[in-house]
Amino acid sequence: MPITEVSKIWMDGELVDWADATVHILTPTLHYGWGVFEGVRAYATDRGPAVFRHREHMERLHRSAEILQMDIPFSVDELMEGTREVIRAAGVESCYIRPLAYLGYGEMGLNPLPSKVSVCIAIWPWGTYLGDEGLLNGIRAKVSSWTRIGANMIPTGAKACGVYINSSLAKVEALKAGYDEAILLNEHGRVAEGSGENIFVVRDGVLMTPALSEGVLDGITRASVIQFAQDLDIPFVEANLLRQDLYTADEAFFTGTAAEVVPIRSVDEREIGAPGPVTKQIQDLFFDVVKGKSERYAGMLDYVDDRT
Ligand code: PY5
């Protein structure tokens, strides 16, 4: 997916021209993957662009950094203001937002602690991650031959750069085999998550997702969907899921910032079918909320301008 350029990128508190937002080749993060990042989205609403769960994302960035012993020199509020500035500068109505905390140039070696921590916030217009057709009719997923990295290998609660080698290996394998997305099992052989999404299944009207202790990212979309389900009176449990539970699911879907809420139509060629009623209900509510059409969840949006 080629990046669409916008005017500016926020780097350590300054708005820098897109083409000048560069780092030195000896930036340690590039070599060892020691860095943390976020994926956030701003949606077009009647009151201008609005960032979905903005504070929660920046708080998670700080938590990820804490796990990796990186001191982010900007507060959550400063980072949020940085996002708003860069969106205003670009003049876009909707976009994907990529905050990244990385080790700056100057030190090298496997000890990250002496390095200075830098932060950038880039934005660009980004359409549906798994395709419009996938959003509507569901995507085809494959259980990966790659095992989800365990919490005692690299902490799974941190959205750490290097972890994504694991995700990308699974993604490429799935794409090459003709599927849209991978589902990774954890070291215990239980269902963990997609390459960049949390996973939910529905059986006999009960919505289920693996617990965070299964080694999955504490997804902000996941948490929102759990809240929506409770408010919609959809029975919900965190459950240990086996591969066979995917095959016998009545419904299944992925959640994530890039992916949004995407129905899963089949797993390993086992048909789950067209998006079911629970998936549709959750998906409809999600899109109402992000587009600013829900009074009840208005607090989940951070409006970039003061348009009313
Ligand atoms: N699990 C993993 C491994 C993820 O990378 C993501 C998000 C999620 C779950 C869902 O988390 P959330 O709901 O908080 O977004 N992935 C990133 C995203 O922006 C990167 C994807 C390319 O969606």
mmCIF file with all atom_site columns, N, CA and C and ligand atoms in Angstrom, residues 37-41 57 60 96-98 126 129 148 159 163-164 167 193-199 216-223 255-260, ligand 1:
data_model
loop_
_atom_site.group_PDB
_atom_site.id
_atom_site.type_symbol
_atom_site.label_atom_id
_atom_site.label_alt_id
_atom_site.label_comp_id
_atom_site.label_asym_id
_atom_site.label_entity_id
_atom_site.label_seq_id
_atom_site.pdbx_PDB_ins_code
_atom_site.Cartn_x
_atom_site.Cartn_y
_atom_site.Cartn_z
_atom_site.occupancy
_atom_site.B_iso_or_equiv
_atom_site.pdbx_formal_charge
_atom_site.auth_seq_id
_atom_site.auth_comp_id
_atom_site.auth_asym_id
_atom_site.auth_atom_id
_atom_site.pdbx_PDB_model_num
ATOM   1   N N   . PHE A 1 37  ? 5.309   1.842   18.900 1.00 0.00 ? 37  PHE A N   1
ATOM   2   C CA  . PHE A 1 37  ? 4.510   2.690   18.027 1.00 0.00 ? 37  PHE A CA  1
ATOM   3   C C   . PHE A 1 37  ? 3.027   2.511   18.307 1.00 0.00 ? 37  PHE A C   1
ATOM   4   N N   . GLU A 1 38  ? 2.231   3.322   17.623 1.00 0.00 ? 38  GLU A N   1
ATOM   5   C CA  . GLU A 1 38  ? 0.770   3.242   17.704 1.00 0.00 ? 38  GLU A CA  1
ATOM   6   C C   . GLU A 1 38  ? 0.186   3.301   16.311 1.00 0.00 ? 38  GLU A C   1
ATOM   7   N N   . GLY A 1 39  ? -1.005  2.803   16.179 1.00 0.00 ? 39  GLY A N   1
ATOM   8   C CA  . GLY A 1 39  ? -1.811  2.988   14.977 1.00 0.00 ? 39  GLY A CA  1
ATOM   9   C C   . GLY A 1 39  ? -3.114  3.598   15.454 1.00 0.00 ? 39  GLY A C   1
ATOM   10  N N   . VAL A 1 40  ? -3.437  4.750   14.932 1.00 0.00 ? 40  VAL A N   1
ATOM   11  C CA  . VAL A 1 40  ? -4.622  5.498   15.380 1.00 0.00 ? 40  VAL A CA  1
ATOM   12  C C   . VAL A 1 40  ? -5.352  5.929   14.116 1.00 0.00 ? 40  VAL A C   1
ATOM   13  N N   . ARG A 1 41  ? -6.649  6.194   14.209 1.00 0.00 ? 41  ARG A N   1
ATOM   14  C CA  . ARG A 1 41  ? -7.346  6.719   13.032 1.00 0.00 ? 41  ARG A CA  1
ATOM   15  C C   . ARG A 1 41  ? -8.142  7.961   13.388 1.00 0.00 ? 41  ARG A C   1
ATOM   16  N N   . HIS A 1 57  ? -4.829  5.626   22.966 1.00 0.00 ? 57  HIS A N   1
ATOM   17  C CA  . HIS A 1 57  ? -3.688  5.242   22.126 1.00 0.00 ? 57  HIS A CA  1
ATOM   18  C C   . HIS A 1 57  ? -2.389  5.839   22.650 1.00 0.00 ? 57  HIS A C   1
ATOM   19  N N   . ARG A 1 60  ? -1.350  4.078   25.700 1.00 0.00 ? 60  ARG A N   1
ATOM   20  C CA  . ARG A 1 60  ? -0.746  2.770   25.399 1.00 0.00 ? 60  ARG A CA  1
ATOM   21  C C   . ARG A 1 60  ? 0.688   2.949   24.887 1.00 0.00 ? 60  ARG A C   1
ATOM   22  N N   . TYR A 1 96  ? -4.926  7.939   8.784  1.00 0.00 ? 96  TYR A N   1
ATOM   23  C CA  . TYR A 1 96  ? -4.295  7.017   9.718  1.00 0.00 ? 96  TYR A CA  1
ATOM   24  C C   . TYR A 1 96  ? -3.191  7.802   10.416 1.00 0.00 ? 96  TYR A C   1
ATOM   25  N N   . ILE A 1 97  ? -2.942  7.502   11.667 1.00 0.00 ? 97  ILE A N   1
ATOM   26  C CA  . ILE A 1 97  ? -1.973  8.253   12.454 1.00 0.00 ? 97  ILE A CA  1
ATOM   27  C C   . ILE A 1 97  ? -0.944  7.273   13.009 1.00 0.00 ? 97  ILE A C   1
ATOM   28  N N   . ARG A 1 98  ? 0.318   7.565   12.820 1.00 0.00 ? 98  ARG A N   1
ATOM   29  C CA  . ARG A 1 98  ? 1.374   6.647   13.246 1.00 0.00 ? 98  ARG A CA  1
ATOM   30  C C   . ARG A 1 98  ? 2.380   7.359   14.161 1.00 0.00 ? 98  ARG A C   1
ATOM   31  N N   . TRP A 1 126 ? -5.506  6.843   4.581  1.00 0.00 ? 126 TRP A N   1
ATOM   32  C CA  . TRP A 1 126 ? -5.384  5.395   4.423  1.00 0.00 ? 126 TRP A CA  1
ATOM   33  C C   . TRP A 1 126 ? -6.772  4.786   4.422  1.00 0.00 ? 126 TRP A C   1
ATOM   34  N N   . TYR A 1 129 ? -8.105  -1.223  5.335  1.00 0.00 ? 129 TYR A N   1
ATOM   35  C CA  . TYR A 1 129 ? -6.891  -2.046  5.350  1.00 0.00 ? 129 TYR A CA  1
ATOM   36  C C   . TYR A 1 129 ? -7.089  -3.384  4.655  1.00 0.00 ? 129 TYR A C   1
ATOM   37  N N   . ARG A 1 148 ? 2.575   -17.213 17.381 1.00 0.00 ? 148 ARG A N   1
ATOM   38  C CA  . ARG A 1 148 ? 2.593   -15.865 17.949 1.00 0.00 ? 148 ARG A CA  1
ATOM   39  C C   . ARG A 1 148 ? 3.689   -15.783 19.015 1.00 0.00 ? 148 ARG A C   1
ATOM   40  N N   . LYS A 1 159 ? 3.446   -2.520  22.212 1.00 0.00 ? 159 LYS A N   1
ATOM   41  C CA  . LYS A 1 159 ? 3.337   -2.492  20.745 1.00 0.00 ? 159 LYS A CA  1
ATOM   42  C C   . LYS A 1 159 ? 4.731   -2.129  20.235 1.00 0.00 ? 159 LYS A C   1
ATOM   43  N N   . VAL A 1 163 ? 8.513   -6.823  17.206 1.00 0.00 ? 163 VAL A N   1
ATOM   44  C CA  . VAL A 1 163 ? 7.509   -7.897  17.265 1.00 0.00 ? 163 VAL A CA  1
ATOM   45  C C   . VAL A 1 163 ? 6.874   -8.111  15.896 1.00 0.00 ? 163 VAL A C   1
ATOM   46  N N   . TYR A 1 164 ? 6.876   -7.057  15.107 1.00 0.00 ? 164 TYR A N   1
ATOM   47  C CA  . TYR A 1 164 ? 6.129   -7.112  13.844 1.00 0.00 ? 164 TYR A CA  1
ATOM   48  C C   . TYR A 1 164 ? 6.816   -7.958  12.777 1.00 0.00 ? 164 TYR A C   1
ATOM   49  N N   . SER A 1 167 ? 4.546   -10.827 12.943 1.00 0.00 ? 167 SER A N   1
ATOM   50  C CA  . SER A 1 167 ? 3.292   -10.533 12.232 1.00 0.00 ? 167 SER A CA  1
ATOM   51  C C   . SER A 1 167 ? 3.480   -10.582 10.717 1.00 0.00 ? 167 SER A C   1
ATOM   52  N N   . GLU A 1 193 ? -4.322  -14.159 17.838 1.00 0.00 ? 193 GLU A N   1
ATOM   53  C CA  . GLU A 1 193 ? -4.860  -12.993 17.131 1.00 0.00 ? 193 GLU A CA  1
ATOM   54  C C   . GLU A 1 193 ? -4.433  -13.014 15.672 1.00 0.00 ? 193 GLU A C   1
ATOM   55  N N   . GLY A 1 194 ? -4.880  -12.018 14.925 1.00 0.00 ? 194 GLY A N   1
ATOM   56  C CA  . GLY A 1 194 ? -4.455  -11.863 13.536 1.00 0.00 ? 194 GLY A CA  1
ATOM   57  C C   . GLY A 1 194 ? -3.078  -11.218 13.501 1.00 0.00 ? 194 GLY A C   1
ATOM   58  N N   . SER A 1 195 ? -2.544  -10.995 12.299 1.00 0.00 ? 195 SER A N   1
ATOM   59  C CA  . SER A 1 195 ? -1.198  -10.410 12.214 1.00 0.00 ? 195 SER A CA  1
ATOM   60  C C   . SER A 1 195 ? -1.192  -8.971  12.731 1.00 0.00 ? 195 SER A C   1
ATOM   61  N N   . GLY A 1 196 ? -2.313  -8.291  12.622 1.00 0.00 ? 196 GLY A N   1
ATOM   62  C CA  . GLY A 1 196 ? -2.418  -6.924  13.135 1.00 0.00 ? 196 GLY A CA  1
ATOM   63  C C   . GLY A 1 196 ? -3.817  -6.638  13.651 1.00 0.00 ? 196 GLY A C   1
ATOM   64  N N   . GLU A 1 197 ? -4.490  -7.687  14.163 1.00 0.00 ? 197 GLU A N   1
ATOM   65  C CA  . GLU A 1 197 ? -5.876  -7.536  14.620 1.00 0.00 ? 197 GLU A CA  1
ATOM   66  C C   . GLU A 1 197 ? -6.140  -8.495  15.776 1.00 0.00 ? 197 GLU A C   1
ATOM   67  N N   . ASN A 1 198 ? -7.052  -8.124  16.650 1.00 0.00 ? 198 ASN A N   1
ATOM   68  C CA  . ASN A 1 198 ? -7.606  -9.078  17.611 1.00 0.00 ? 198 ASN A CA  1
ATOM   69  C C   . ASN A 1 198 ? -8.719  -9.860  16.921 1.00 0.00 ? 198 ASN A C   1
ATOM   70  N N   . ILE A 1 199 ? -9.047  -11.008 17.500 1.00 0.00 ? 199 ILE A N   1
ATOM   71  C CA  . ILE A 1 199 ? -10.073 -11.847 16.868 1.00 0.00 ? 199 ILE A CA  1
ATOM   72  C C   . ILE A 1 199 ? -11.216 -12.144 17.846 1.00 0.00 ? 199 ILE A C   1
ATOM   73  N N   . VAL A 1 216 ? -1.925  -11.622 23.555 1.00 0.00 ? 216 VAL A N   1
ATOM   74  C CA  . VAL A 1 216 ? -2.430  -10.771 22.472 1.00 0.00 ? 216 VAL A CA  1
ATOM   75  C C   . VAL A 1 216 ? -2.269  -9.302  22.858 1.00 0.00 ? 216 VAL A C   1
ATOM   76  N N   . LEU A 1 217 ? -2.282  -8.446  21.864 1.00 0.00 ? 217 LEU A N   1
ATOM   77  C CA  . LEU A 1 217 ? -2.193  -7.016  22.138 1.00 0.00 ? 217 LEU A CA  1
ATOM   78  C C   . LEU A 1 217 ? -3.497  -6.561  22.804 1.00 0.00 ? 217 LEU A C   1
ATOM   79  N N   . ASP A 1 218 ? -3.355  -5.660  23.760 1.00 0.00 ? 218 ASP A N   1
ATOM   80  C CA  . ASP A 1 218 ? -4.521  -5.078  24.434 1.00 0.00 ? 218 ASP A CA  1
ATOM   81  C C   . ASP A 1 218 ? -5.158  -4.068  23.469 1.00 0.00 ? 218 ASP A C   1
ATOM   82  N N   . GLY A 1 219 ? -5.870  -4.582  22.507 1.00 0.00 ? 219 GLY A N   1
ATOM   83  C CA  . GLY A 1 219 ? -6.399  -3.771  21.417 1.00 0.00 ? 219 GLY A CA  1
ATOM   84  C C   . GLY A 1 219 ? -7.428  -2.757  21.905 1.00 0.00 ? 219 GLY A C   1
ATOM   85  N N   . ILE A 1 220 ? -7.327  -1.567  21.384 1.00 0.00 ? 220 ILE A N   1
ATOM   86  C CA  . ILE A 1 220 ? -8.260  -0.513  21.782 1.00 0.00 ? 220 ILE A CA  1
ATOM   87  C C   . ILE A 1 220 ? -9.601  -0.724  21.074 1.00 0.00 ? 220 ILE A C   1
ATOM   88  N N   . THR A 1 221 ? -9.555  -1.259  19.877 1.00 0.00 ? 221 THR A N   1
ATOM   89  C CA  . THR A 1 221 ? -10.810 -1.616  19.196 1.00 0.00 ? 221 THR A CA  1
ATOM   90  C C   . THR A 1 221 ? -11.449 -2.798  19.931 1.00 0.00 ? 221 THR A C   1
ATOM   91  N N   . ARG A 1 222 ? -10.625 -3.747  20.341 1.00 0.00 ? 222 ARG A N   1
ATOM   92  C CA  . ARG A 1 222 ? -11.102 -4.906  21.123 1.00 0.00 ? 222 ARG A CA  1
ATOM   93  C C   . ARG A 1 222 ? -11.862 -4.428  22.359 1.00 0.00 ? 222 ARG A C   1
ATOM   94  N N   . ALA A 1 223 ? -11.224 -3.520  23.115 1.00 0.00 ? 223 ALA A N   1
ATOM   95  C CA  . ALA A 1 223 ? -11.853 -3.015  24.340 1.00 0.00 ? 223 ALA A CA  1
ATOM   96  C C   . ALA A 1 223 ? -13.159 -2.285  24.018 1.00 0.00 ? 223 ALA A C   1
ATOM   97  N N   . THR A 1 255 ? -10.734 -7.245  14.789 1.00 0.00 ? 255 THR A N   1
ATOM   98  C CA  . THR A 1 255 ? -10.839 -5.832  15.160 1.00 0.00 ? 255 THR A CA  1
ATOM   99  C C   . THR A 1 255 ? -9.445  -5.228  15.212 1.00 0.00 ? 255 THR A C   1
ATOM   100 N N   . GLY A 1 256 ? -9.334  -3.995  14.782 1.00 0.00 ? 256 GLY A N   1
ATOM   101 C CA  . GLY A 1 256 ? -8.055  -3.285  14.858 1.00 0.00 ? 256 GLY A CA  1
ATOM   102 C C   . GLY A 1 256 ? -8.232  -1.894  14.283 1.00 0.00 ? 256 GLY A C   1
ATOM   103 N N   . THR A 1 257 ? -7.279  -1.043  14.583 1.00 0.00 ? 257 THR A N   1
ATOM   104 C CA  . THR A 1 257 ? -7.389  0.331   14.089 1.00 0.00 ? 257 THR A CA  1
ATOM   105 C C   . THR A 1 257 ? -7.316  0.371   12.568 1.00 0.00 ? 257 THR A C   1
ATOM   106 N N   . ALA A 1 258 ? -6.292  -0.290  12.008 1.00 0.00 ? 258 ALA A N   1
ATOM   107 C CA  . ALA A 1 258 ? -6.170  -0.300  10.553 1.00 0.00 ? 258 ALA A CA  1
ATOM   108 C C   . ALA A 1 258 ? -7.335  -1.089  9.955  1.00 0.00 ? 258 ALA A C   1
ATOM   109 N N   . ALA A 1 259 ? -7.578  -2.289  10.478 1.00 0.00 ? 259 ALA A N   1
ATOM   110 C CA  . ALA A 1 259 ? -8.582  -3.193  9.895  1.00 0.00 ? 259 ALA A CA  1
ATOM   111 C C   . ALA A 1 259 ? -10.025 -2.773  10.212 1.00 0.00 ? 259 ALA A C   1
ATOM   112 N N   . GLU A 1 260 ? -10.238 -2.082  11.311 1.00 0.00 ? 260 GLU A N   1
ATOM   113 C CA  . GLU A 1 260 ? -11.560 -1.704  11.829 1.00 0.00 ? 260 GLU A CA  1
ATOM   114 C C   . GLU A 1 260 ? -12.297 -2.964  12.301 1.00 0.00 ? 260 GLU A C   1
HETATM 115 N N1  . PY5 B 2 .   ? -3.102  -7.101  17.529 1.00 0.00 ? 1   PY5 B N1  1
HETATM 116 C C1  . PY5 B 2 .   ? -2.004  -6.679  16.860 1.00 0.00 ? 1   PY5 B C1  1
HETATM 117 C C2  . PY5 B 2 .   ? -0.841  -7.593  16.742 1.00 0.00 ? 1   PY5 B C2  1
HETATM 118 C C3  . PY5 B 2 .   ? -1.992  -5.409  16.274 1.00 0.00 ? 1   PY5 B C3  1
HETATM 119 O O1  . PY5 B 2 .   ? -0.916  -4.999  15.627 1.00 0.00 ? 1   PY5 B O1  1
HETATM 120 C C4  . PY5 B 2 .   ? -3.125  -4.574  16.393 1.00 0.00 ? 1   PY5 B C4  1
HETATM 121 C C5  . PY5 B 2 .   ? -3.128  -3.221  15.758 1.00 0.00 ? 1   PY5 B C5  1
HETATM 122 C C6  . PY5 B 2 .   ? -4.237  -5.057  17.090 1.00 0.00 ? 1   PY5 B C6  1
HETATM 123 C C7  . PY5 B 2 .   ? -4.187  -6.320  17.654 1.00 0.00 ? 1   PY5 B C7  1
HETATM 124 C C8  . PY5 B 2 .   ? -5.463  -4.220  17.297 1.00 0.00 ? 1   PY5 B C8  1
HETATM 125 O O2  . PY5 B 2 .   ? -5.213  -3.179  18.180 1.00 0.00 ? 1   PY5 B O2  1
HETATM 126 P P1  . PY5 B 2 .   ? -6.011  -1.803  18.123 1.00 0.00 ? 1   PY5 B P1  1
HETATM 127 O O3  . PY5 B 2 .   ? -7.444  -2.149  18.126 1.00 0.00 ? 1   PY5 B O3  1
HETATM 128 O O4  . PY5 B 2 .   ? -5.595  -1.101  19.350 1.00 0.00 ? 1   PY5 B O4  1
HETATM 129 O O5  . PY5 B 2 .   ? -5.590  -1.117  16.873 1.00 0.00 ? 1   PY5 B O5  1
HETATM 130 N N2  . PY5 B 2 .   ? -2.337  -3.094  14.619 1.00 0.00 ? 1   PY5 B N2  1
HETATM 131 C C9  . PY5 B 2 .   ? -1.938  -1.832  14.050 1.00 0.00 ? 1   PY5 B C9  1
HETATM 132 C C10 . PY5 B 2 .   ? -3.123  -0.981  13.626 1.00 0.00 ? 1   PY5 B C10 1
HETATM 133 O O6  . PY5 B 2 .   ? -2.948  0.194   13.450 1.00 0.00 ? 1   PY5 B O6  1
HETATM 134 C C11 . PY5 B 2 .   ? -0.997  -2.050  12.892 1.00 0.00 ? 1   PY5 B C11 1
HETATM 135 C C12 . PY5 B 2 .   ? -1.570  -2.803  11.749 1.00 0.00 ? 1   PY5 B C12 1
HETATM 136 C C13 . PY5 B 2 .   ? -0.775  -2.745  10.506 1.00 0.00 ? 1   PY5 B C13 1
HETATM 137 O O7  . PY5 B 2 .   ? -4.223  -1.503  13.436 1.00 0.00 ? 1   PY5 B O7  1
#
